XYZ file of C-alpha atoms in Angstrom:
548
model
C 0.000 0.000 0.000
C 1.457 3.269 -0.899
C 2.549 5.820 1.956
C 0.108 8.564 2.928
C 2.885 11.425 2.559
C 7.050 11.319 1.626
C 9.194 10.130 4.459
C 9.732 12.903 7.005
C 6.991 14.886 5.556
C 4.656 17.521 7.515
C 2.190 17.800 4.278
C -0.757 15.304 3.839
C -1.715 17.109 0.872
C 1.797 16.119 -1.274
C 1.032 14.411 -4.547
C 2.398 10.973 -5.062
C 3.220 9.494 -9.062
C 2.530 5.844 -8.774
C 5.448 4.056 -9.859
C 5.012 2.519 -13.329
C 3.508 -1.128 -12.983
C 5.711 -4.212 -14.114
C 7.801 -6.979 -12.338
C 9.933 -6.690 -9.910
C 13.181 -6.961 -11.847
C 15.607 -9.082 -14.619
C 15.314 -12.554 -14.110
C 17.771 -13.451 -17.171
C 19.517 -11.694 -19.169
C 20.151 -8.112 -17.373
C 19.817 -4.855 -20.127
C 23.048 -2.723 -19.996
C 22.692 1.454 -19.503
C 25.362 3.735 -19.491
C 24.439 6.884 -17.442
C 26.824 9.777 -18.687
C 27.404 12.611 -15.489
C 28.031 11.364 -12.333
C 25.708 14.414 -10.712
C 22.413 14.177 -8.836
C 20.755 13.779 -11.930
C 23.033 10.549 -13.025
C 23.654 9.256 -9.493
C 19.935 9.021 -9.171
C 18.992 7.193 -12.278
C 22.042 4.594 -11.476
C 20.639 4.283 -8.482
C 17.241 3.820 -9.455
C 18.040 1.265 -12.406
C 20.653 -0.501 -10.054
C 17.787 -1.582 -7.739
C 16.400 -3.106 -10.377
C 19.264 -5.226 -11.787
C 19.651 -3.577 -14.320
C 23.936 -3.337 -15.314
C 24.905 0.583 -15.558
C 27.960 1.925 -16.247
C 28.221 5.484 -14.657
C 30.996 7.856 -16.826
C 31.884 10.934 -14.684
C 34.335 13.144 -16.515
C 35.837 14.587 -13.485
C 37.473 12.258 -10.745
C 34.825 12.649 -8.407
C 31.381 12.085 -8.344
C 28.595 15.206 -7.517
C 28.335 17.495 -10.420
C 27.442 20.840 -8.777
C 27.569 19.275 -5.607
C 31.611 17.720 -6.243
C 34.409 18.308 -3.627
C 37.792 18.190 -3.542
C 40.828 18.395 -1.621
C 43.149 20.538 -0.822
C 45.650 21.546 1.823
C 46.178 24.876 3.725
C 48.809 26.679 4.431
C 49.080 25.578 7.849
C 48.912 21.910 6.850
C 45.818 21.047 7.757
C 43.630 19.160 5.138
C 40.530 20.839 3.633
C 37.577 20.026 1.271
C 36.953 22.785 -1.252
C 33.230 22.544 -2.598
C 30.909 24.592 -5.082
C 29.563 26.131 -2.147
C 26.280 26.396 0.066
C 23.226 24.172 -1.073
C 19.657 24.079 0.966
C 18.259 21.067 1.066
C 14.918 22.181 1.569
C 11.858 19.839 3.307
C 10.120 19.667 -0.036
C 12.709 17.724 -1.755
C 11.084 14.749 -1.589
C 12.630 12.814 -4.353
C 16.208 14.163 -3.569
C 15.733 12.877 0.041
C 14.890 9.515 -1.292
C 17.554 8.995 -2.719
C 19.489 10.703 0.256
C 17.565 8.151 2.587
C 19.035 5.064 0.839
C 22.425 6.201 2.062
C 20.723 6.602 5.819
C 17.094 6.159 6.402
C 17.418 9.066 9.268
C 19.142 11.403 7.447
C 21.593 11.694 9.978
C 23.472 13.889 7.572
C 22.100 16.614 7.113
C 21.437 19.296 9.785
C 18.474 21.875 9.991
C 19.132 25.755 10.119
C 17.318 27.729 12.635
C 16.652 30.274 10.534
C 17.063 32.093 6.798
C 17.404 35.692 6.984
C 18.014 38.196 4.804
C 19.934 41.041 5.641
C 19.473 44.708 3.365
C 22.047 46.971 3.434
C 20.249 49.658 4.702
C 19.862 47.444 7.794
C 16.275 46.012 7.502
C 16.075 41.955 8.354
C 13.568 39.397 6.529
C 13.373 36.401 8.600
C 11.279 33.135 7.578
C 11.407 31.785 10.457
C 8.433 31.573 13.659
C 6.237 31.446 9.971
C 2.713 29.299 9.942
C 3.522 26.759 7.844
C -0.052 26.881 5.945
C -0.595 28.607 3.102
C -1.834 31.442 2.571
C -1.442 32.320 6.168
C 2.525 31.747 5.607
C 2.187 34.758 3.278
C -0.442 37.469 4.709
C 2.002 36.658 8.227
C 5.216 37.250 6.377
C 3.445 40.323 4.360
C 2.419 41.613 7.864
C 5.958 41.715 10.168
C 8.173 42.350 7.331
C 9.676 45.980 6.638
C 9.524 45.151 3.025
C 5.609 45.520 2.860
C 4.637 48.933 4.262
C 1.171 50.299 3.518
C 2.166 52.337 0.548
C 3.432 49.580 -1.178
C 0.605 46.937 -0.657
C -1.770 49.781 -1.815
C -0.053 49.257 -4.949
C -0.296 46.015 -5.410
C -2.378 44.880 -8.154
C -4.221 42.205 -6.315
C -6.423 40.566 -9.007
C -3.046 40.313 -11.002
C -1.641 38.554 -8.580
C -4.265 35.767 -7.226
C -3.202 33.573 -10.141
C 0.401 32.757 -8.086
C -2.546 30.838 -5.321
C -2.941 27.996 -8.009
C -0.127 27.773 -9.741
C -0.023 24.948 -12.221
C 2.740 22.993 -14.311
C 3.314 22.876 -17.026
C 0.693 26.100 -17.984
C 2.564 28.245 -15.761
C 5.037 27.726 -18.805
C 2.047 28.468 -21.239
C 0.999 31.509 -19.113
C 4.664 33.006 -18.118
C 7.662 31.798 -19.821
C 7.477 34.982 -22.191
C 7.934 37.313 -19.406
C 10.901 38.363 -17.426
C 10.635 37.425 -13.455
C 11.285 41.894 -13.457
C 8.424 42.159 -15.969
C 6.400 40.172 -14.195
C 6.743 41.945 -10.705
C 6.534 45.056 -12.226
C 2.881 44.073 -14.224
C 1.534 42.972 -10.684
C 2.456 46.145 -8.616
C 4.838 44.234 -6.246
C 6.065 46.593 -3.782
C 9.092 48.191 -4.863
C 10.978 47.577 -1.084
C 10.090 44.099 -1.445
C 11.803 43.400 -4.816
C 15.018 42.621 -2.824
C 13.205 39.738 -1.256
C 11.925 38.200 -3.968
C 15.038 38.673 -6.228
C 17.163 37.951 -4.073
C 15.464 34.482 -2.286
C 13.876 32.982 -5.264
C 15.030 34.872 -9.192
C 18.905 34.854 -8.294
C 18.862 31.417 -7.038
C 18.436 30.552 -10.715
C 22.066 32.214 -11.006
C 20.409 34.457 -13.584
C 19.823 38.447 -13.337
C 16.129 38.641 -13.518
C 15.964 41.071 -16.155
C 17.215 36.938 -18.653
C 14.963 34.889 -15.962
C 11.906 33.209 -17.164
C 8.640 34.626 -15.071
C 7.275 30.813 -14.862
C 10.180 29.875 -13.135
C 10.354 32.616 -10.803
C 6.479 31.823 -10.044
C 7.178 28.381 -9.756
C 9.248 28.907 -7.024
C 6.920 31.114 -5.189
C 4.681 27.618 -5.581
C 7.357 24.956 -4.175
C 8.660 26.736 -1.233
C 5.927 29.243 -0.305
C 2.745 29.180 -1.812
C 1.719 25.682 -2.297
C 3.880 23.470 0.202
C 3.741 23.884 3.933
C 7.054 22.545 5.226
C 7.802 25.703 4.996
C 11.343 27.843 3.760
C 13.682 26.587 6.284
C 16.155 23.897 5.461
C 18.706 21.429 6.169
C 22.263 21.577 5.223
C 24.920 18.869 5.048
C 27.206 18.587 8.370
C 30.242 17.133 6.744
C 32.019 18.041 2.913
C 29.231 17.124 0.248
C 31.690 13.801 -0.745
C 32.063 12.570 2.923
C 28.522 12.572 3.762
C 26.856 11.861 0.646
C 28.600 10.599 -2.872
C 31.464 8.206 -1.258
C 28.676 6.664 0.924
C 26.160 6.369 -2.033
C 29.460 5.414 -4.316
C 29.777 2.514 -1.651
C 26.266 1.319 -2.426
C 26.381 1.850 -6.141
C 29.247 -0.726 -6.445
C 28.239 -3.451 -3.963
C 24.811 -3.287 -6.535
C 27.147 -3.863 -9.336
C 27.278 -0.685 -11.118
C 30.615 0.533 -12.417
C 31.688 3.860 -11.982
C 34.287 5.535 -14.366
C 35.690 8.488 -12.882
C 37.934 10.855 -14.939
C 36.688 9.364 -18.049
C 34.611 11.228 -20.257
C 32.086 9.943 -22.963
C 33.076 12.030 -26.244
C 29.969 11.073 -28.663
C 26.824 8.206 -28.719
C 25.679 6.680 -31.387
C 22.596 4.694 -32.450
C 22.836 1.430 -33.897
C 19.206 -0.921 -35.107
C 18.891 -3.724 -32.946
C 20.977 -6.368 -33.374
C 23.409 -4.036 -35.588
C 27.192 -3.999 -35.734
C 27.793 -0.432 -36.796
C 29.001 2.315 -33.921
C 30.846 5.226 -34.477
C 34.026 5.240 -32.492
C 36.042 8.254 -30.936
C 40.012 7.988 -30.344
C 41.594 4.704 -30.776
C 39.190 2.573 -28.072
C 36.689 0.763 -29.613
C 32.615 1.510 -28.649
C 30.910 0.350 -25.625
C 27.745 -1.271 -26.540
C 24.460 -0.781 -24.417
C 21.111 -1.363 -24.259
C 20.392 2.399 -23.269
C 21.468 5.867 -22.647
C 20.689 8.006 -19.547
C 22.394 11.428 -20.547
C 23.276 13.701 -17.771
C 25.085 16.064 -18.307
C 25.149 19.903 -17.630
C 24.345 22.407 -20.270
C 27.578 23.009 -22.109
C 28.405 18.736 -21.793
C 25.074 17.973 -23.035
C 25.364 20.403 -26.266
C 29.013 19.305 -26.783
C 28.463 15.300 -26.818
C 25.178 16.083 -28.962
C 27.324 18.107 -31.639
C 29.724 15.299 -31.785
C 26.598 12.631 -32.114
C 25.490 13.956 -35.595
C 23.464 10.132 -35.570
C 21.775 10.825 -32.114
C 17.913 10.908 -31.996
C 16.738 13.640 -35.031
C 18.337 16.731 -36.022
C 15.161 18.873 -35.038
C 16.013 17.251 -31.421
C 20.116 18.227 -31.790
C 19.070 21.494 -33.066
C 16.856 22.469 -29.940
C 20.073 21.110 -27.531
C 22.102 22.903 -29.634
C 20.363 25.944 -28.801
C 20.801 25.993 -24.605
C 22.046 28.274 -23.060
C 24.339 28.586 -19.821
C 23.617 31.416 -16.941
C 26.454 34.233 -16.113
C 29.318 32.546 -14.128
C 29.184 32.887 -10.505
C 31.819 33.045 -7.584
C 32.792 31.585 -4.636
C 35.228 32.362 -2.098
C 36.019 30.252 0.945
C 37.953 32.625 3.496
C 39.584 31.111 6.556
C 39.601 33.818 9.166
C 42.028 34.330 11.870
C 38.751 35.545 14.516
C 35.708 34.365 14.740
C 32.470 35.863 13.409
C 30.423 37.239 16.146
C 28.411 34.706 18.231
C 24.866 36.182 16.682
C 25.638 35.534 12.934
C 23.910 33.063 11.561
C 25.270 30.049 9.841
C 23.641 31.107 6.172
C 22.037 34.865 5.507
C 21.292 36.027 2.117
C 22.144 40.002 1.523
C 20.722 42.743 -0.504
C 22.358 45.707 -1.591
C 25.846 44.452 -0.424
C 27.029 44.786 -4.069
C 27.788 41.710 -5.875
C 27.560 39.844 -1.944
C 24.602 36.993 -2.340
C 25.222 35.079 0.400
C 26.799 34.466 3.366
C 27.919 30.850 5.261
C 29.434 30.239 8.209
C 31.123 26.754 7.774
C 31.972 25.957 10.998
C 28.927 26.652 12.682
C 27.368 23.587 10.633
C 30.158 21.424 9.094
C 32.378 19.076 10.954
C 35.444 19.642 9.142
C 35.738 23.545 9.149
C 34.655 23.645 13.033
C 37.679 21.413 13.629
C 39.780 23.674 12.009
C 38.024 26.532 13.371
C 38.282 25.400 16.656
C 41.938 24.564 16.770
C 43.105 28.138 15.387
C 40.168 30.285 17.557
C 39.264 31.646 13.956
C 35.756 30.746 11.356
C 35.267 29.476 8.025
C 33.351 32.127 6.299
C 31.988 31.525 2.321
C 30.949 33.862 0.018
C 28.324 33.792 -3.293
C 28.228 35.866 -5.955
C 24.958 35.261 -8.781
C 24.646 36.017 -11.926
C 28.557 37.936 -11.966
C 28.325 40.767 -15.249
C 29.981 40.703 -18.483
C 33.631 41.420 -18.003
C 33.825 41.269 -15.105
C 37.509 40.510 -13.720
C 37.789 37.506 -10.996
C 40.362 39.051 -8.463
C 38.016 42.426 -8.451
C 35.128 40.235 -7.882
C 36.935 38.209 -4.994
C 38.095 41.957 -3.616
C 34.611 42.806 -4.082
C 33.194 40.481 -1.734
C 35.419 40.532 0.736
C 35.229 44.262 1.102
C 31.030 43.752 1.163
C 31.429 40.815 4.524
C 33.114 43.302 6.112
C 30.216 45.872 5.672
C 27.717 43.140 6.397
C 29.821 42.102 9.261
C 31.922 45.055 10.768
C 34.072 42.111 13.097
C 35.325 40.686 9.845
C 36.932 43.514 8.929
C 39.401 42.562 12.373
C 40.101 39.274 11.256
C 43.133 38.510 8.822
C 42.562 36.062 6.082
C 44.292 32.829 7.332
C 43.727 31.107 3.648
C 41.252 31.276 0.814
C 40.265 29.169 -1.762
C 38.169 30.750 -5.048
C 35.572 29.293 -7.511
C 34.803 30.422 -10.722
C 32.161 28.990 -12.595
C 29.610 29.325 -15.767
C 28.258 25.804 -16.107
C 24.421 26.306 -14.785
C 21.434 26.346 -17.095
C 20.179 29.359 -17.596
C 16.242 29.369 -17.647
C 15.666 32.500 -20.014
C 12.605 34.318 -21.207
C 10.738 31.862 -23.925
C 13.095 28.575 -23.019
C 10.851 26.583 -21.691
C 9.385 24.430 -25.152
C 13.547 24.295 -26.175
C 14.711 22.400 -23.252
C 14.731 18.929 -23.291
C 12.166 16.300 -22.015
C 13.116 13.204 -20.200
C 12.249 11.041 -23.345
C 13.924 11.705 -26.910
C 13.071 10.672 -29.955
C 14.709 7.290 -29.292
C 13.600 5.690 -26.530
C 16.774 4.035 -26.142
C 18.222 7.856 -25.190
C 16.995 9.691 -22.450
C 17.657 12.911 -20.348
C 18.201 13.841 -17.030
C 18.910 17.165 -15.261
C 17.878 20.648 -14.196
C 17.871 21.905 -17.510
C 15.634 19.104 -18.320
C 11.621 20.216 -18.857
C 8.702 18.741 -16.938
C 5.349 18.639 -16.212
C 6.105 18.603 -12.411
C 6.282 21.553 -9.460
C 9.952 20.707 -8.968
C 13.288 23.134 -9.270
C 17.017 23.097 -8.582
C 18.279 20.660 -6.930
C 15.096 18.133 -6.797
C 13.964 18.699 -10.575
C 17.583 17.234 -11.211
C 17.001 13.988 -9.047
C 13.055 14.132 -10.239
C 14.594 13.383 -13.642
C 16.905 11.252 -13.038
C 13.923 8.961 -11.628
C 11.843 9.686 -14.665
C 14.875 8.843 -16.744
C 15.418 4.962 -15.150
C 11.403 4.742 -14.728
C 10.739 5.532 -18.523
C 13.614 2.717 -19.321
C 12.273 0.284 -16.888
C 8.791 0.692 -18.792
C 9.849 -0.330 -21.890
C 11.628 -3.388 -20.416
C 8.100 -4.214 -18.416
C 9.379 -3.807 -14.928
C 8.453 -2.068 -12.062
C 9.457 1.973 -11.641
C 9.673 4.336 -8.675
C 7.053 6.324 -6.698
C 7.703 10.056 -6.878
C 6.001 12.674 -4.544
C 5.068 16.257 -5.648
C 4.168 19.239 -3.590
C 0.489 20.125 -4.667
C -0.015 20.672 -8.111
C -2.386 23.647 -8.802
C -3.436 25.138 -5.669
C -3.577 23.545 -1.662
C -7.186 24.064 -1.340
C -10.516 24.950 -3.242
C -10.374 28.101 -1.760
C -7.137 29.282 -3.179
C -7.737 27.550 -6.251
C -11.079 29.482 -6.654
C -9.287 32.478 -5.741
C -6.990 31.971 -7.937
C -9.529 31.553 -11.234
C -10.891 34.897 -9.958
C -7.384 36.514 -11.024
C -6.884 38.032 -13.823
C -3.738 38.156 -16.349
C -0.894 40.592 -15.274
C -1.111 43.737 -17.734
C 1.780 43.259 -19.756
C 3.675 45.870 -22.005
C 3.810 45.070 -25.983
C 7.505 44.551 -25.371
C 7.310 42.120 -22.824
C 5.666 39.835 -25.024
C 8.158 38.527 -27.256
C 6.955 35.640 -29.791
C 6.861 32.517 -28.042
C 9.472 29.815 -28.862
C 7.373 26.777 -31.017
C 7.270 23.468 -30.329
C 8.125 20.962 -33.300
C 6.886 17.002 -33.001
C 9.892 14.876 -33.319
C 9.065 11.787 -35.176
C 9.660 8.611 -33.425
C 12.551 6.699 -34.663
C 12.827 2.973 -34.792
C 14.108 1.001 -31.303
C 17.823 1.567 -30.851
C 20.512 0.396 -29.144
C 22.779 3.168 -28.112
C 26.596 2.672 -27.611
C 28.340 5.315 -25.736
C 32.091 5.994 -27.019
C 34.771 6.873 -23.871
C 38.290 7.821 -24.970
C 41.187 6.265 -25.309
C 42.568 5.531 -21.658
């Protein structure tokens, strides 16, 4: 009998996707899958096909598993050894389908540690906080509307109200069909939001897309209003892991992977796949190794990897399909700096505050105040382990002003900083997210290609679900190994959804009463079309590594 709600879950009214019906697994002969992208994306479809016998191959180009969410080593200056990261990640309540795959590394999910609290601090010295919120919507809303600075009287008199009743029902995918041809800015600016308030919402939701919202699709912006505000009531605080992302997550779920069976290929990337007719000899080969043959493909890759192994795949799915990869796009690089402080911050900081107005400054973490290895360090030198984000960095930009930048903008935020010397630092510069742009939506990939033998998985990936970030990449990468289980007649995966479409009747009939935001001529660009891809024949795909 299925579950009532996700593991862990405060919301009875979460939507579960039956898994696809079928037998339990391969009682024979077992069909090979290469996953390409050793991310959350791939790790969860290896995972998911793994449990059902199924023989994957996981390529990873770089020698450790993680994607976004990699580490690596390093050594300080003093000697002491250090994981470098991509930085800060929330793992927010409603990532239901993340967690489950989190939960097959531990059931409790002893790694990961809640936050108290997510503020935001402005620099002219007002504080958002989330936390102490209801957890029901609307009441979340009209509470957080009432105590924060952001909404005074003159700018809720200003809101265009009607306009705005539409975000109470939010719907995928016709969010898309309403709201991918407006900019997240258009948008707020067609429903009157309160000018003080634009910080918050940029800020919290638009800029975690890495993207200025000025390039950020409206429906995205709105649909994050729906997962984390509006339609889900666990509410906007979240965990965060308490050791280095490969410690506590991808070595332990490496660990499982292999004692299923599934290889993993680190440092070894997949230069092209080709399609061969069943029962077929011919694969194109690159370098001097000859072809891997499998059953399948699971491709997940980022943006840039994806468009580069599809340009060198000119026999992969249709060229209407290549053409539409071809076309993604990647969001402005961002930046972050790890800064090992000689003092530590003052005992009121929080572990993680977002900032407005600090310049360039997105973010703030204090490391040791949540993971184990920089409060060792921190506590043998009497100093903190302070990270800094920087979104969406601008054109030309030049990475040691940026660093200098940021460091000059914690010490505004944070006076005491500006005490401390800079024991050691470590710097990240990076342009390899998707970027979610005005009209995108009907070019990005779906989970199934023209050959069924191919599919996607990732963030950049489309769907018809309320899911973002972090859980739309391991949503897909269970729709990926559930859509190749189907076709082999065995059983899939449950997934769980927050509410699709509203909570209640009341806020979906308040919702119908809204009207469409009134929307300048030149916000309304012509919206991206949508081309059928034939079908193509049953394939078997063979993905190509290098010579090693």
């Amino acid at each position: 009998m299925a579950a009532a709600r996700p593991a862990g879950s405060l919301d009875r009214r979460a939507r579960c996707l039956p898994p696809p019906p079928g037998r339990p697994g391969f009682g024979g002969a077992r069909p090979r899958v290469a996953v390409i992208g050793g991310g959350i994306a791939g790790l969860t479809a290896a995972t998911a096909l793994a449990e059902r016998s199924v023989a994957v191959t996981l390529y990873e180009r770089e020698p450790e598993l993680g994607g976004r969410l990699a580490g690596w080593h390093t050594v300080l200056g003093d000697g002491s050894p250090a994981t470098m990261t991509r930085g800060f990640h929330a793992f927010f309540r409603q990532y239901y389908n993340l967690r489950a795959l989190l939960r097959r590394i531990d059931p409790e999910l002893g790694m990961l540690t809640p936050l108290p609290d997510y503020p935001l601090l402005h620099a002219g010295g007002a504080r958002e906080t989330f936390r102490g919120l209801p957890l029901t919507p609307p009441w979340n809303a009209l509470a957080f509307a009432a105590r924060s600075p952001s909404f005074d009287a003159r700018g809720l008199a200003g809101l265009r109200a009607r306009a705005a009743l539409p975000l109470l029902g939010v719907r995928t995918p016709d969010v898309y069909r309403r709201l991918d041809h407006v900019s997240a800015q258009d948008f707020l600016d067609a429903i009157g939001f309160p000018p003080a308030a634009r910080a918050l919402a940029f800020e919290v939701f638009s800029r975690s897309f890495f993207a200025d919202p000025r390039q950020l699709s409206a429906a995205e912006m709105v649909l994050m209003f729906h997962i984390y505000f509006l339609g889900s009531r666990e509410g906007l605080l979240f965990d965060v892991v308490n050791r280095p992302f490969p410690q506590a997550l991808w070595h332990p779920l490496a660990r499982r992977l292999t004692a299923r069976g599934v290889r993993l290929r680190l440092g070894e990337a997949v230069t092209s796949v080709t399609s061969a007719n069943p029962g077929g000899g011919g694969a194109g080969a690159a370098g001097g190794r000859p072809p891997q043959r499998y059953d399948a493909v699971v491709l997940a890759l980022d943006t840039a990897g994806l468009r580069d192994l599809v340009a060198a795949s000119p026999a992969l799915c249709d060229a209407a399909w290549r053409a539409r990869v071809a076309a993604l796009r990647t969001a402005p690089p961002f930046v972050v700096s790890r800064l090992w402080l000689d003092a530590p911050v003052a005992p009121h900081r929080p572990a993680f505050c977002g900032t407005s107005g600090f310049g360039g400054l997105d973010n703030i973490s204090v490391l040791d105040r949540y993971e184990d290895e920089a409060a060792a360090w921190a506590s043998r030198q009497g100093g903190s382990v302070v990270e800094l984000h920087a979104y969406a960095v601008g054109p030309g930009a030049a990475p040691r002003a940026v660093r200098d930048a940021l460091l000059a903008q914690l010490r505004r935020a944070w006076p005491e900083t500006g005490r401390a010397r800079v024991r050691d630092e470590r710097h990240l510069w990076r342009d390899d997210c998707p970027l979610f742009a005005v009209g995108g939506f009907a070019g990005r990939p779906a989970v199934r290609t023209p050959d069924p033998a191919v599919v996607v998985a990732g963030d950049l990936v489309r769907t018809g679900f309320p899911v973002a970030l972090m859980e739309r990449a391991a949503t897909t990468g269970f729709l990926a190994a559930n859509a190749l289980l189907a076709r082999w007649g065995v059983r899939g995966h449950p997934l769980w959804f927050v509410p699709n479409g509203g909570r209640s009747a009341m806020l979906r009939a308040l919702a119908r009463l809204g009207s469409e935001p009134a929307l300048s001529r030149e916000t309304r660009p012509a919206r991206a079309t949508r081309t059928a891809a034939p079908r193509t024949p049953d394939r078997r795909a063979t993905a190509v590594p290098p010579p090693t």
